[in-house]
């Protein structure tokens, strides 16, 4: 499983709908996690933080609206986009869903094509490189579709790991990433890599970014990790 693949968590208690959603998301190139109720969803989020969550409102025990509320009150999960699915079409219900923190609200029955577009739209906001967008930071330009990087209009040669590292940094300039977070995002949770490997690849990325001169844009935050800018 490629670490480049965005992860979508589908939370839906109706098995048929859950499987249809998972099938279509996988066909679009997403990695899919599945939960049949709210409690399982909360466990999965803690074990394997998804990039986006497609969440059914009406579920037994822990409702989708309560799952959303809990996610949005926690620092480590509040930035994960949530698309709420509901048979409730009244405006008051949509408002309640959005006020609880949902980033989008889709009424059942829905068009799968439209839902896929909404998933991509939310991902464009939180992981732009995953949907082929061009990223820019000062004089650095990264084209995630062509896998090309330049600085001050000069092409840079980056290995695939360095490219993924730079993509991660450029999506959220200024954010401090711990070594463990970089391992999860760049190498993937299924692969065991020593945290010191991160330092080696950061060193290679720094060398590539400064090969024509210019200041090193990467910042080491002692005891915390690394950041761009």
C-alpha positions as a printed Julia matrix, in Angstrom:
229×3 Matrix{Float64}:
   0.0    0.0     0.0
   1.52   3.28   -1.1
   1.97   5.97    1.52
   0.95   8.44   -1.22
  -2.62   7.09   -1.22
  -5.0    9.26    0.8
  -6.89   7.25    3.43
 -10.69   7.51    3.67
 -12.58   6.1     6.66
 -16.13   5.02    5.73
 -18.45   4.78    8.74
 -21.77   3.21    7.72
 -23.86   0.62    9.6
 -25.6   -0.68    6.44
 -23.19  -3.22    4.97
 -24.37  -2.88    1.35
 -23.89   0.89    1.34
 -20.56   0.56    3.15
 -19.23  -1.89    0.56
 -20.47   0.18   -2.42
 -18.75   3.27   -1.0
 -15.53   1.35   -0.3
 -15.51  -0.16   -3.8
 -15.94   3.21   -5.5
 -13.35   4.94   -3.32
 -10.79   2.19   -3.97
 -11.5    2.47   -7.71
 -10.66   6.19   -7.4
  -7.27   5.3    -5.9
  -8.02   5.81   -2.22
  -7.01   3.55    0.64
 -10.2    2.68    2.53
 -10.84   1.88    6.18
 -14.32   0.65    7.14
 -16.29   0.89   10.38
 -19.84  -0.35   10.99
 -20.55   1.85   14.01
 -19.38   4.96   15.8
 -17.38   3.17   18.49
 -15.37   1.21   15.91
 -14.82   4.46   14.02
 -13.3    6.17   17.07
 -10.93   3.23   17.59
  -9.85   3.24   13.94
  -9.2    6.99   13.97
  -6.83   6.51   16.93
  -5.08   3.52   15.35
  -4.75   4.76   11.75
  -5.55   8.46   11.38
  -7.44   8.89    8.07
  -7.15  11.91    5.78
 -10.95  12.22    5.52
 -14.04  10.57    7.05
 -17.33   9.75    5.32
 -19.74   9.4     8.23
 -23.34   8.2     8.41
 -25.54  10.18   10.82
 -28.0    7.47   11.91
 -26.15   4.61   13.63
 -26.94   2.56   16.74
 -25.19   3.28   20.07
 -22.9    6.13   19.03
 -24.48   8.33   16.36
 -22.55   9.99   13.55
 -23.34  13.41   14.97
 -21.77  12.41   18.32
 -18.71  10.91   16.58
 -18.28  14.18   14.67
 -18.65  16.22   17.85
 -15.99  14.15   19.64
 -13.56  14.34   16.71
 -13.91  18.1    16.39
 -13.26  18.73   20.09
  -9.92  16.88   20.06
  -6.8   18.72   18.9
  -5.34  15.68   17.14
  -8.47  14.96   15.05
 -10.29  18.29   14.61
  -8.56  19.02   11.28
  -9.75  15.75    9.66
 -12.55  16.66    7.2
 -15.88  14.95    7.88
 -18.53  14.44    5.19
 -21.83  13.63    6.91
 -24.3   11.3     5.16
 -27.93  11.51    6.21
 -31.46  10.72    5.07
 -32.49  13.92    6.9
 -33.02  16.53    4.22
 -34.52  19.33    6.31
 -32.46  22.51    6.46
 -32.48  22.43   10.28
 -30.77  19.0    10.17
 -28.12  20.2     7.72
 -27.43  23.19    9.94
 -27.14  20.95   12.99
 -24.7   18.66   11.19
 -22.54  21.57   10.02
 -22.66  23.28   13.41
 -21.41  20.06   15.04
 -18.31  20.42   12.86
 -19.07  18.46    9.68
 -17.25  19.95    6.71
 -19.88  18.83    4.21
 -23.39  17.33    4.33
 -24.77  14.89    1.73
 -28.43  13.81    1.71
 -29.35  10.17    0.97
 -29.99   8.85   -1.58
 -26.92  10.46   -3.11
 -25.03  10.2    -6.37
 -21.8    8.24   -5.89
 -20.16  10.39   -8.56
 -21.09  13.55   -6.65
 -19.86  12.08   -3.36
 -16.5   11.18   -4.96
 -16.22  14.78   -6.17
 -16.92  16.07   -2.66
 -14.29  13.73   -1.19
 -11.73  15.04   -3.68
 -12.8   18.6    -2.9
 -12.15  18.14    0.82
  -8.84  16.4     0.11
  -7.8   19.29   -2.12
  -7.99  21.43    1.0
  -6.06  19.18    3.4
  -3.77  17.14    1.1
  -3.47  19.05   -2.16
  -0.57  16.95   -3.45
  -2.76  13.83   -3.25
  -5.1   15.21   -5.92
  -2.36  16.36   -8.3
  -2.17  20.04   -7.44
   0.82  22.35   -7.85
   2.26  23.6    -4.56
   4.36  26.73   -4.08
   6.39  28.01   -1.14
   8.57  31.09   -1.68
  10.75  30.16   -4.69
  10.05  26.38   -4.47
   7.48  24.87   -6.85
   6.3   21.26   -6.6
   4.07  19.77   -9.3
   2.55  16.63   -7.79
   1.1   15.49  -11.13
   4.38  15.5   -13.08
   6.55  14.83   -9.99
   8.79  17.8   -10.78
  10.33  20.24   -8.34
  12.12  23.5    -9.02
  13.68  26.25   -6.95
  14.25  29.72   -8.38
  13.2   28.22  -11.77
  15.99  25.61  -11.63
  14.94  21.94  -11.7
  15.81  19.85   -8.64
  16.43  16.11   -8.64
  14.69  14.44   -5.71
  14.29  10.78   -4.87
  10.73   9.5    -4.31
  11.05   9.65   -0.5
  12.42  13.19   -0.55
   9.61  14.17   -2.94
   6.97  12.84   -0.51
   8.67  14.58    2.4
   8.69  17.9     0.56
   5.03  17.44   -0.48
   4.09  16.92    3.18
   5.98  20.04    4.29
   4.62  22.2     1.46
   1.01  21.25    2.2
   1.3   22.87    5.64
   4.19  25.38    5.77
   5.12  26.26    9.32
   3.62  23.1    10.83
   6.05  21.08   12.95
   6.01  17.38   12.03
   7.41  14.84   14.48
   9.53  12.0    13.13
   6.7    9.57   13.92
   4.17  11.68   11.98
   6.53  11.85    9.0
   7.03   8.08    9.12
   3.25   7.54    9.02
   2.69  10.03    6.18
   5.73   9.33    4.0
   6.57   5.67    4.59
   3.16   4.39    5.69
   2.05   2.67    8.9
   2.5   -0.82    7.48
   6.26  -0.45    7.08
   8.74  -0.51    9.97
  11.4    2.17    9.55
  13.66   3.51   12.29
  13.03   7.16   13.14
  16.71   7.9    12.4
  15.92   7.12    8.76
  13.82  10.3     8.75
  16.9   12.34    9.69
  18.88  10.78    6.83
  16.24  11.69    4.25
  15.78  15.18    5.7
  19.52  15.65    5.19
  19.2   14.54    1.55
  16.24  16.86    1.02
  18.17  19.8     2.49
  21.1   19.06    0.17
  18.8   18.92   -2.86
  17.0   22.16   -1.95
  20.26  24.08   -1.51
  22.23  22.59   -4.43
  22.15  25.92   -6.3
  22.64  28.01   -3.17
  19.94  29.79   -1.22
  18.97  29.43    2.42
  17.91  26.1     3.85
  14.08  26.4     4.16
  13.77  23.44    6.54
  13.77  24.12   10.26
  14.77  21.65   12.96
  12.66  22.07   16.09
  14.61  20.58   18.97
  12.71  17.77   20.68
   9.75  18.16   18.32
  10.69  17.49   14.69
  10.92  19.44   11.45
   9.07  22.22    9.67
   9.18  24.15    6.41
   9.73  27.81    7.2
